Amino acid sequence: MVEKQEKVEITYEYTRRRKGFGRQTLFGDHGPNLCVSIPSNPAMYKNYILRNPVHFGIQNTGTTSEHWVNSVRAEYTSSGMNHIEGGWPKDINTNDPEAMQRYRRKIEKDDAYIHAVMHLGHSMEHNILQNNAVDMYEIYYSELGTIPPVERSSCHTVNVYREPGSNRRPVRSLSWQADGARLASAHADVNFMRNTRSPQCSYIWDIENANAPELIISPPQPLLDLQYNPRDQHILVGGMMNGQVGCWDMRRGSEAVALCPPHIAHRDLASNVLFINSKSGAEFFSSSPDGVVKWWDIRNISEPTDSMIIDPVKTNNDTQSVENALGISALEYEPTIPTRFMVGTETGLVIGGNRKGKTPLEKLPSKYEAHFGPVYALQRNPTFLKNFLTVGDWTARVWSEDCRESSILWTYAHRTKLTDGAWNPIRFSLLLVTQWDGCLSCWDLLRRRSAPIVTAQLCDEPLLRLRPHEGGQLVACGSSLGTIYLPELSQNLGTADKNDKQLLTHILERENKRERILEARMREIRLRMRQDRDGGQQLADNESCVSDKDLEEATTEYLQTVSELHALQQKSQQT
């Protein structure tokens, strides 16, 4: 028996950069370094037996190896069959359609052709009927209703984007590009007096690359809001901490292409900017805690095209004043209603505005007392435009424009503060709300209104901003440490069913009708209380007098009737 031996060649590949070629190699002596010294315990000697000699090898670094394996080779071939029409005589050219047609007409004129077709027809009919007897594609028991599958709602994080550097600032704004491939994030530390060395840049992220931002926006002041132009995916507008607004073009780099002068900017932080529906696609408007809303045009940003003071308290001369203006914390605009907008104030009010109004009453026609503190989020439902969402203090509320005194739907009071919220653009019955404890909660009005259907703990720090993707399943959430989390919702939370619109319509109409009935009842109670307060005592005396007089008349009539009946009874007994 011959034993076959194979030689194994051990190689080591050393790689080095080209810039290191040709340099002098310097060697030196280096003594051993004592890492740790553990003294022996004499009390433990009796538990062990001395072993001599002992040979033991120690390797300080990890051992790696490289080898190649040749797998079994598999050969694949592609083959097929060519089906052609047969049964033709040899003298007939099958490539000539005219020759084949002449031969076919010749055969059809033969008397035996009819009998042959009739004879073959019976066997062919038998085979056809036999194949049709069993339909393998038939759906049996179609009258039974299908059992809906058990839905498993979930939410998991697919990517995390961290602000470069060590000085990480809170995320103040998030905006998706029109095609959904990029995400713009604005970072700013409002407490800039405590952190004067804080950076001022914001970032454009490619959602497929979380290692580094695709573009760094360098504004003169930290940005509080940064929004993409829905018509031009390369244009962005932003509001800065000193009240200025500016425009950036991704094709021109990180510097601003247009900035408004400081003397016409907002007096306070330019906290919100939004594009409006215009023919040029270059108009937007901004708001600030100074209580003023200003409209701008990118083509000429040297001065605002229009402005409006949010002063719902009317004075005697029916004019609006900046001194009485309410600070704006949220801004909302719907492109299908071009002249109208809504603002959320720092006092908890939601005020509807009309840009084309002539008088202060026409400019600010509606007012809703939404929350006890600032309104952090304000957004109309993408399908039901009369209903809008507000987020503030510890609750999220759904309002209707027809009911101004109270909301039609609301969540329970959370233990932690709510920071932002939005509707899902595809599943329009889903509310997305971020919380101060780092949780993202999903409320589905069609499935359950008493509690969120999914609550995901994304991080330990507070989540400040939220912006859902237009596809419906991705949601961008920004935290107070400058980190952007990208969770993905399950399929049932990101898609809408054909009956969802009809079901949500019934829910909103029912709740709207209920609130109108309660509002009418409260108006009656307040009217009655006002009447009682104005002339209540006199009215009560008059009512008491009238009631005593009626009681006396009724008593006299009753006694007279009883006496007449008693007299008739005695008369009948005597007779």
Coordinates of C-alpha atoms in Angstrom, one line a residue:
M1 CA 0.0 0.0 0.0
V2 CA 1.5 3.2 -1.1
E3 CA 0.7 6.4 0.8
K4 CA 0.5 9.5 -1.2
Q5 CA 1.9 12.7 0.3
E6 CA 1.0 16.1 -0.9
K7 CA 3.1 19.2 -0.2
V8 CA 1.2 22.2 1.1
E9 CA 2.8 25.5 0.3
I10 CA 2.4 28.1 3.0
T11 CA 2.6 31.7 1.8
Y12 CA 2.2 35.1 3.4
E13 CA 1.2 38.1 1.4
Y14 CA 2.5 41.4 2.6
T15 CA 0.8 44.5 1.3
R16 CA 2.1 48.0 1.5
R17 CA 1.1 51.4 0.0
R18 CA 3.0 52.8 -2.9
K19 CA 4.1 55.9 -0.9
G20 CA 6.0 53.7 1.5
F21 CA 8.3 52.2 -1.1
G22 CA 12.0 53.0 -0.9
R23 CA 12.0 54.2 2.7
Q24 CA 14.8 53.2 5.0
T25 CA 13.9 50.4 7.4
L26 CA 15.0 51.1 10.9
F27 CA 15.2 48.3 13.5
G28 CA 15.8 48.7 17.2
D29 CA 15.9 46.7 20.4
H30 CA 12.7 46.6 22.4
G31 CA 12.5 44.9 25.8
P32 CA 9.6 43.0 27.2
N33 CA 6.8 44.9 28.9
L34 CA 5.0 43.5 32.0
C35 CA 1.3 43.8 31.4
V36 CA 0.0 42.2 34.6
S37 CA 1.5 40.3 37.6
I38 CA -0.8 38.0 39.6
P39 CA 0.9 36.5 42.7
S40 CA 0.2 32.9 43.6
N41 CA -1.9 31.9 46.6
P42 CA 0.0 29.5 48.9
A43 CA -3.2 28.3 50.5
M44 CA -4.2 26.7 47.2
Y45 CA -1.1 24.6 46.8
K46 CA -2.6 21.5 48.5
N47 CA -5.3 21.3 45.8
Y48 CA -2.8 20.9 42.9
I49 CA -0.1 18.4 42.0
L50 CA 3.2 19.8 40.5
R51 CA 3.6 18.8 36.9
N52 CA 7.2 18.8 35.6
P53 CA 8.1 19.4 32.8
V54 CA 5.5 21.6 31.2
H55 CA 5.5 22.8 27.6
F56 CA 2.9 25.3 26.7
G57 CA 2.9 27.7 23.8
I58 CA 1.4 31.2 24.0
Q59 CA 0.5 33.4 21.0
N60 CA -0.2 37.1 21.9
T61 CA -1.9 38.0 18.7
G62 CA -4.6 36.4 16.7
T63 CA -3.8 33.7 14.2
T64 CA -5.1 34.0 10.7
S65 CA -4.7 31.7 7.7
E66 CA -5.7 31.6 4.1
H67 CA -6.5 28.7 1.9
W68 CA -8.2 27.9 -1.4
V69 CA -10.8 25.2 -2.2
N70 CA -11.8 24.1 -5.6
S71 CA -15.4 23.2 -5.7
V72 CA -16.9 20.5 -7.9
R73 CA -17.4 21.9 -11.4
A74 CA -20.9 21.6 -12.8
E75 CA -21.5 22.0 -16.5
Y76 CA -24.9 23.2 -17.7
T77 CA -26.2 23.1 -21.2
S78 CA -29.3 24.7 -22.8
S79 CA -31.3 22.6 -25.2
G80 CA -34.7 22.8 -26.9
M81 CA -36.9 21.3 -29.5
N82 CA -38.0 22.8 -32.8
H83 CA -41.6 21.9 -33.7
I84 CA -42.5 22.1 -37.4
E85 CA -45.5 21.2 -39.3
G86 CA -45.2 17.7 -40.9
G87 CA -47.2 15.3 -43.1
W88 CA -46.4 17.1 -46.4
P89 CA -45.4 15.3 -49.5
K90 CA -41.7 15.5 -50.5
D91 CA -42.5 17.4 -53.7
I92 CA -44.1 20.2 -51.7
N93 CA -41.8 23.0 -50.5
T94 CA -43.0 23.9 -47.0
N95 CA -41.2 27.2 -47.1
D96 CA -43.5 28.3 -50.0
P97 CA -46.9 29.4 -48.6
E98 CA -48.5 29.5 -52.1
A99 CA -47.5 25.9 -52.9
M100 CA -48.9 24.7 -49.5
Q101 CA -52.1 26.6 -50.1
R102 CA -52.6 25.1 -53.6
Y103 CA -52.0 21.6 -52.2
R104 CA -54.5 22.3 -49.3
R105 CA -57.2 23.4 -51.8
K106 CA -56.6 20.3 -53.9
I107 CA -57.0 17.9 -50.9
E108 CA -60.2 19.7 -49.6
K109 CA -61.9 19.1 -53.0
D110 CA -61.5 15.3 -52.5
D111 CA -64.6 13.4 -51.4
A112 CA -62.6 11.3 -48.9
Y113 CA -61.5 14.5 -47.1
I114 CA -65.0 15.1 -45.7
H115 CA -65.4 11.5 -44.4
A116 CA -61.9 11.6 -42.8
V117 CA -62.7 14.8 -41.0
M118 CA -66.0 13.5 -39.8
H119 CA -64.4 10.3 -38.5
L120 CA -61.7 12.1 -36.6
G121 CA -64.1 14.7 -35.2
H122 CA -65.8 12.2 -32.9
S123 CA -62.5 11.1 -31.2
M124 CA -61.3 14.7 -30.9
E125 CA -64.7 15.7 -29.3
H126 CA -64.4 12.9 -26.8
N127 CA -60.9 14.1 -25.8
I128 CA -62.0 17.7 -25.5
L129 CA -65.0 16.8 -23.3
Q130 CA -62.9 14.6 -21.1
N131 CA -60.4 17.4 -20.5
N132 CA -63.1 19.9 -19.7
A133 CA -64.7 17.5 -17.2
V134 CA -62.1 18.5 -14.5
D135 CA -61.0 22.1 -14.2
M136 CA -57.9 22.3 -12.2
Y137 CA -58.1 26.1 -12.0
E138 CA -61.7 26.1 -10.7
I139 CA -62.2 27.8 -7.3
Y140 CA -64.5 25.7 -5.1
Y141 CA -66.6 27.1 -2.2
S142 CA -66.4 30.6 -3.7
E143 CA -69.5 31.6 -1.7
L144 CA -67.6 31.4 1.6
G145 CA -66.0 34.6 2.8
T146 CA -62.2 34.6 3.0
I147 CA -60.7 34.8 6.5
P148 CA -58.6 38.0 6.8
P149 CA -55.0 37.3 7.7
V150 CA -53.8 38.1 11.2
E151 CA -51.9 41.4 10.9
R152 CA -48.6 41.7 12.6
S153 CA -47.7 45.4 12.9
S154 CA -44.0 46.1 13.5
C155 CA -41.5 48.9 13.3
H156 CA -37.7 48.4 13.1
T157 CA -34.8 50.7 12.4
V158 CA -33.0 50.1 9.1
N159 CA -30.4 52.9 9.2
V160 CA -28.9 55.5 11.6
Y161 CA -27.3 58.8 10.5
R162 CA -25.1 60.6 13.0
E163 CA -23.8 64.1 12.8
P164 CA -20.1 64.3 12.1
G165 CA -17.8 65.6 14.9
S166 CA -18.0 65.6 18.6
N167 CA -20.2 68.7 19.1
R168 CA -23.6 67.2 18.2
R169 CA -26.6 69.5 18.1
P170 CA -30.3 68.7 18.2
V171 CA -32.1 68.0 14.9
R172 CA -34.4 71.0 14.2
S173 CA -35.9 70.0 10.8
L174 CA -36.1 67.1 8.4
S175 CA -37.1 67.2 4.7
W176 CA -37.3 64.5 2.0
Q177 CA -36.3 65.1 -1.6
A178 CA -39.0 64.8 -4.2
D179 CA -37.8 61.4 -5.5
G180 CA -37.1 60.2 -1.9
A181 CA -33.4 59.5 -2.4
R182 CA -32.0 62.2 -0.1
L183 CA -32.8 63.7 3.2
A184 CA -32.0 67.2 4.4
S185 CA -31.4 67.8 8.1
A186 CA -31.0 71.1 9.9
H187 CA -29.1 71.1 13.2
A188 CA -29.0 74.0 15.7
D189 CA -28.4 74.5 19.4
V190 CA -30.8 77.2 20.5
N191 CA -28.8 77.7 23.7
F192 CA -26.0 79.2 21.7
M193 CA -24.9 81.4 24.6
R194 CA -23.9 78.3 26.5
N195 CA -22.1 76.7 23.5
T196 CA -20.5 79.4 21.5
R197 CA -18.1 77.0 19.7
S198 CA -21.0 75.0 18.3
P199 CA -20.8 74.4 14.5
Q200 CA -23.3 76.0 12.1
C201 CA -23.5 73.5 9.3
S202 CA -26.4 71.3 8.2
Y203 CA -26.4 68.2 6.0
I204 CA -27.8 66.5 3.0
W205 CA -27.8 62.7 3.4
D206 CA -28.0 59.9 0.9
I207 CA -30.3 57.3 2.5
E208 CA -28.1 54.5 1.1
N209 CA -24.9 55.9 2.7
A210 CA -24.9 56.5 6.4
N211 CA -21.2 56.8 6.8
A212 CA -20.9 60.5 5.8
P213 CA -23.2 63.2 4.5
E214 CA -23.4 63.8 0.7
L215 CA -23.3 67.6 1.1
I216 CA -22.6 69.9 4.0
I217 CA -24.6 73.1 4.0
S218 CA -22.7 76.1 5.4
P219 CA -25.0 78.9 6.4
P220 CA -23.9 82.2 8.0
Q221 CA -26.1 81.3 11.0
P222 CA -27.4 77.9 12.3
L223 CA -30.5 76.7 10.4
L224 CA -33.7 76.0 12.3
D225 CA -35.6 74.8 9.2
L226 CA -34.5 73.4 5.8
Q227 CA -37.0 72.4 3.1
Y228 CA -36.7 71.0 -0.4
N229 CA -38.5 72.6 -3.3
P230 CA -41.2 70.2 -4.4
R231 CA -40.7 71.2 -8.1
D232 CA -36.9 71.5 -8.2
Q233 CA -35.1 68.8 -6.3
H234 CA -31.8 70.8 -6.2
I235 CA -33.2 73.9 -4.5
L236 CA -33.6 74.3 -0.7
V237 CA -34.8 77.2 1.5
G238 CA -34.1 77.6 5.2
G239 CA -34.7 79.9 8.1
M240 CA -31.8 80.8 10.4
M241 CA -31.3 81.7 14.0
N242 CA -30.9 85.4 13.4
G243 CA -34.3 85.6 11.5
Q244 CA -32.9 85.6 8.0
V245 CA -34.1 83.3 5.3
G246 CA -31.9 82.0 2.4
C247 CA -31.8 79.7 -0.6
W248 CA -29.3 77.0 -1.4
D249 CA -28.6 75.2 -4.7
M250 CA -27.0 71.7 -4.4
R251 CA -25.4 72.1 -7.8
R252 CA -23.5 75.2 -6.7
G253 CA -22.1 73.8 -3.5
S254 CA -22.6 74.4 0.2
E255 CA -22.8 78.2 0.2
A256 CA -26.1 80.1 0.0
V257 CA -27.0 81.5 -3.4
A258 CA -29.4 84.1 -2.0
L259 CA -29.9 85.7 1.5
C260 CA -32.4 88.3 2.6
P261 CA -30.9 91.4 4.2
P262 CA -30.9 91.4 8.0
H263 CA -32.9 94.6 8.4
I264 CA -36.0 93.1 6.7
A265 CA -35.7 89.7 8.3
H266 CA -37.7 88.4 11.2
R267 CA -37.1 90.0 14.6
D268 CA -36.7 86.5 16.2
L269 CA -35.8 83.0 15.1
A270 CA -37.0 82.0 11.6
S271 CA -38.3 78.7 12.9
N272 CA -40.5 77.6 9.9
V273 CA -40.4 77.9 6.1
L274 CA -42.7 76.3 3.6
F275 CA -43.0 76.5 -0.2
I276 CA -46.4 77.6 -1.6
N277 CA -48.2 76.7 -4.8
S278 CA -47.2 79.3 -7.4
K279 CA -46.7 79.3 -11.2
S280 CA -43.0 79.9 -10.9
G281 CA -42.5 77.4 -8.1
A282 CA -40.0 79.8 -6.4
E283 CA -42.3 81.4 -3.7
F284 CA -42.3 80.4 -0.1
F285 CA -43.3 81.9 3.3
S286 CA -41.8 81.9 6.7
S287 CA -42.9 82.4 10.3
S288 CA -41.2 83.3 13.6
P289 CA -41.9 83.7 17.3
D290 CA -42.1 87.4 16.6
G291 CA -45.7 86.8 15.4
V292 CA -45.2 87.8 11.7
V293 CA -45.6 85.6 8.6
K294 CA -43.7 86.8 5.5
W295 CA -43.9 85.7 1.9
W296 CA -40.7 85.6 -0.3
D297 CA -39.6 85.0 -3.8
I298 CA -36.3 83.2 -4.5
R299 CA -35.7 85.3 -7.7
N300 CA -35.8 88.5 -5.6
I301 CA -35.2 87.8 -2.0
S302 CA -34.1 91.4 -1.1
E303 CA -37.6 92.1 0.3
P304 CA -40.7 90.1 1.2
T305 CA -43.6 90.2 -1.3
D306 CA -46.2 90.2 1.5
S307 CA -46.5 90.0 5.3
M308 CA -49.2 89.4 7.9
I309 CA -49.3 89.9 11.7
I310 CA -50.9 87.1 13.7
D311 CA -52.9 89.2 16.1
P312 CA -56.3 87.6 16.8
V313 CA -57.2 90.2 19.5
K314 CA -59.0 93.0 17.7
T315 CA -58.6 96.6 19.0
N316 CA -61.1 99.3 18.8
N317 CA -59.8 100.6 15.5
D318 CA -59.7 97.1 14.1
T319 CA -56.0 97.1 13.3
Q320 CA -53.3 94.5 14.0
S321 CA -50.2 95.3 16.1
V322 CA -46.9 93.5 16.5
E323 CA -47.0 94.2 20.2
N324 CA -50.1 92.0 20.5
A325 CA -48.9 89.3 18.1
L326 CA -48.7 85.7 19.2
G327 CA -45.5 83.8 18.7
I328 CA -45.7 81.1 16.0
S329 CA -44.3 77.6 16.7
A330 CA -45.8 75.6 13.8
L331 CA -46.7 76.4 10.2
E332 CA -49.0 74.5 7.8
Y333 CA -49.9 74.9 4.1
E334 CA -51.9 72.8 1.7
P335 CA -51.1 73.3 -2.1
T336 CA -54.7 72.5 -3.1
I337 CA -55.9 75.6 -1.0
P338 CA -53.4 78.2 -2.3
T339 CA -54.6 81.3 -0.4
R340 CA -55.1 79.7 3.0
F341 CA -52.7 78.6 5.7
M342 CA -52.7 77.7 9.4
V343 CA -50.3 78.6 12.2
G344 CA -49.8 77.1 15.6
T345 CA -48.9 79.6 18.4
E346 CA -46.8 79.3 21.5
T347 CA -49.9 79.9 23.6
G348 CA -51.6 76.7 22.3
L349 CA -53.9 78.4 19.7
V350 CA -54.3 77.2 16.1
I351 CA -55.3 80.1 13.8
G352 CA -56.4 79.8 10.3
G353 CA -55.2 82.5 7.9
N354 CA -56.3 83.8 4.5
R355 CA -53.7 85.7 2.5
K356 CA -56.2 87.4 0.3
G357 CA -58.3 88.8 3.2
K358 CA -58.8 92.6 3.2
T359 CA -59.8 93.2 6.9
P360 CA -58.2 91.6 10.0
L361 CA -61.4 89.5 10.4
E362 CA -61.0 88.1 6.9
K363 CA -57.3 87.5 7.3
L364 CA -57.7 85.4 10.5
P365 CA -61.2 83.9 10.2
S366 CA -60.9 80.9 12.5
K367 CA -59.3 80.1 15.9
Y368 CA -59.0 76.9 17.8
E369 CA -57.9 76.5 21.4
A370 CA -55.8 73.3 20.9
H371 CA -53.3 72.8 23.7
F372 CA -52.1 74.2 27.0
G373 CA -48.6 74.9 25.7
P374 CA -46.9 75.5 22.3
V375 CA -48.2 73.7 19.3
Y376 CA -45.3 71.5 18.1
A377 CA -46.9 70.0 15.0
L378 CA -49.7 71.0 12.7
Q379 CA -50.7 69.2 9.5
R380 CA -53.8 68.6 7.4
N381 CA -54.9 65.1 6.6
P382 CA -53.7 64.3 3.0
T383 CA -57.1 62.9 2.0
F384 CA -59.6 64.7 4.3
L385 CA -58.5 68.3 4.1
K386 CA -61.1 69.6 6.5
N387 CA -59.4 67.6 9.3
F388 CA -56.0 68.5 10.7
L389 CA -53.7 67.1 13.4
T390 CA -52.1 69.1 16.2
V391 CA -49.5 67.9 18.7
G392 CA -48.7 69.7 21.9
D393 CA -48.3 69.2 25.7
W394 CA -49.1 65.5 26.3
T395 CA -51.7 64.8 23.7
A396 CA -52.3 64.6 19.9
R397 CA -55.6 65.8 18.7
V398 CA -57.6 65.6 15.4
W399 CA -59.7 68.7 14.6
S400 CA -62.4 69.5 12.1
E401 CA -62.9 73.0 10.6
D402 CA -66.6 72.7 11.4
C403 CA -66.0 72.3 15.2
R404 CA -64.0 75.1 16.7
E405 CA -64.6 74.6 20.4
S406 CA -63.2 71.1 20.8
S407 CA -61.4 68.3 18.9
I408 CA -63.3 65.4 17.5
L409 CA -60.6 62.7 18.3
W410 CA -57.7 62.7 20.7
T411 CA -55.1 60.5 22.4
Y412 CA -54.8 59.8 26.1
A413 CA -52.5 62.0 28.1
H414 CA -49.0 60.5 27.9
R415 CA -46.6 60.4 30.8
T416 CA -43.9 62.2 28.7
K417 CA -44.2 65.2 26.5
L418 CA -45.0 64.8 22.8
T419 CA -42.6 66.6 20.5
D420 CA -43.9 66.1 16.9
G421 CA -46.4 64.3 14.8
A422 CA -47.6 63.7 11.2
W423 CA -50.0 61.8 9.0
N424 CA -48.9 58.8 7.0
P425 CA -49.1 60.0 3.3
I426 CA -50.3 56.6 2.1
R427 CA -52.3 55.2 5.0
F428 CA -54.1 58.4 5.8
S429 CA -55.7 56.9 9.0
L430 CA -52.3 56.4 10.7
L431 CA -50.9 59.0 13.1
L432 CA -47.1 59.1 13.8
V433 CA -46.1 60.7 17.0
T434 CA -42.6 61.1 18.6
Q435 CA -42.2 61.3 22.4
W436 CA -39.7 62.8 24.8
D437 CA -38.6 59.4 26.0
G438 CA -37.3 58.4 22.5
C439 CA -40.4 56.4 21.4
L440 CA -42.2 56.4 18.1
S441 CA -45.9 55.6 18.5
C442 CA -48.3 54.7 15.6
W443 CA -52.0 55.4 16.1
D444 CA -54.4 53.9 13.6
L445 CA -57.9 55.4 13.8
L446 CA -59.5 52.5 12.0
R447 CA -58.0 49.7 14.1
R448 CA -57.8 51.1 17.7
R449 CA -58.2 54.5 19.1
S450 CA -57.7 53.8 22.8
A451 CA -54.0 53.0 22.5
P452 CA -51.2 53.0 19.8
I453 CA -51.1 50.0 17.6
V454 CA -47.2 50.0 17.6
T455 CA -44.7 51.7 20.0
A456 CA -41.0 51.5 19.1
Q457 CA -38.2 52.6 21.4
L458 CA -35.7 54.1 18.9
C459 CA -33.3 55.6 21.4
D460 CA -32.9 56.8 25.0
E461 CA -32.6 60.5 24.2
P462 CA -35.7 62.7 23.2
L463 CA -36.9 62.5 19.6
L464 CA -37.6 66.1 18.4
R465 CA -38.5 65.8 14.7
L466 CA -40.4 63.4 12.5
R467 CA -40.9 63.3 8.7
P468 CA -42.5 60.3 6.9
H469 CA -41.4 59.3 3.4
E470 CA -43.8 59.7 0.5
G471 CA -43.7 55.9 0.1
G472 CA -45.5 55.4 3.4
Q473 CA -43.2 52.9 5.0
L474 CA -40.0 54.9 6.0
V475 CA -40.1 57.5 8.7
A476 CA -37.2 59.8 9.5
C477 CA -36.8 60.8 13.2
G478 CA -34.3 63.3 14.6
S479 CA -33.1 63.2 18.2
S480 CA -31.7 65.8 20.6
L481 CA -28.1 64.4 20.1
G482 CA -28.1 65.1 16.4
T483 CA -28.8 61.5 15.3
I484 CA -31.4 60.6 12.6
Y485 CA -33.1 57.3 12.9
L486 CA -34.8 55.7 9.8
P487 CA -37.4 53.1 11.0
E488 CA -39.4 51.1 8.6
L489 CA -43.1 50.3 9.2
S490 CA -44.6 46.9 8.3
Q491 CA -46.5 46.4 5.1
N492 CA -50.0 46.8 6.7
L493 CA -49.0 50.1 8.3
G494 CA -47.7 51.6 5.0
T495 CA -50.4 50.6 2.6
A496 CA -54.1 51.5 2.4
D497 CA -57.0 49.2 1.7
K498 CA -59.8 50.0 -0.7
N499 CA -62.3 50.3 2.1
D500 CA -60.2 52.5 4.3
K501 CA -61.4 55.8 2.9
Q502 CA -65.1 54.9 3.3
L503 CA -64.6 53.7 6.8
L504 CA -62.6 56.8 7.9
T505 CA -65.2 59.0 6.3
H506 CA -67.9 57.4 8.5
I507 CA -65.8 57.8 11.6
L508 CA -65.0 61.5 11.0
E509 CA -68.6 62.3 10.1
R510 CA -69.9 60.6 13.2
E511 CA -67.4 62.3 15.5
N512 CA -68.0 65.6 13.8
K513 CA -71.8 65.3 14.3
R514 CA -71.3 64.4 17.9
E515 CA -69.2 67.4 18.6
R516 CA -71.6 69.7 16.9
I517 CA -74.4 68.4 19.1
L518 CA -72.3 69.0 22.2
E519 CA -71.4 72.5 21.0
A520 CA -75.1 73.3 20.5
R521 CA -75.9 72.0 24.0
M522 CA -73.1 74.0 25.6
R523 CA -74.3 77.2 23.8
E524 CA -77.7 76.7 25.3
I525 CA -76.3 76.2 28.8
R526 CA -74.2 79.3 28.5
L527 CA -77.1 81.3 27.2
R528 CA -79.3 80.1 30.1
M529 CA -76.5 81.0 32.6
R530 CA -76.1 84.4 31.1
Q531 CA -79.8 85.1 31.4
D532 CA -79.9 83.9 34.9
R533 CA -76.9 86.1 35.7
D534 CA -78.5 89.2 34.2
G535 CA -82.1 89.1 35.3
G536 CA -82.3 85.8 37.1
Q537 CA -83.7 87.0 40.5
Q538 CA -86.5 89.1 39.0
L539 CA -87.4 86.3 36.6
A540 CA -87.4 83.8 39.4
D541 CA -89.9 85.9 41.5
N542 CA -92.2 86.3 38.5
E543 CA -92.1 82.6 37.8
S544 CA -92.8 81.8 41.5
C545 CA -95.8 84.1 41.5
V546 CA -97.2 82.6 38.4
S547 CA -96.7 79.1 39.7
D548 CA -98.5 79.9 43.0
K549 CA -101.5 81.4 41.2
D550 CA -101.8 78.4 38.9
L551 CA -101.6 76.1 41.9
E552 CA -104.4 77.9 43.7
E553 CA -106.7 77.8 40.6
A554 CA -106.0 74.2 40.1
T555 CA -106.8 73.4 43.8
T556 CA -110.1 75.4 43.6
E557 CA -111.1 73.6 40.5
Y558 CA -110.3 70.2 42.0
L559 CA -112.3 70.9 45.1
Q560 CA -115.3 72.1 43.1
T561 CA -115.2 69.0 41.0
V562 CA -115.0 66.7 44.0
S563 CA -118.0 68.5 45.7
E564 CA -120.1 68.2 42.6
L565 CA -119.4 64.5 42.3
H566 CA -120.2 64.0 46.0
A567 CA -123.6 65.8 45.6
L568 CA -124.5 63.7 42.6
Q569 CA -123.6 60.5 44.5
Q570 CA -125.9 61.5 47.5
K571 CA -128.8 62.4 45.1
S572 CA -128.6 59.0 43.4
Q573 CA -128.6 57.2 46.8
Q574 CA -131.8 59.0 47.9
T575 CA -133.6 58.1 44.7

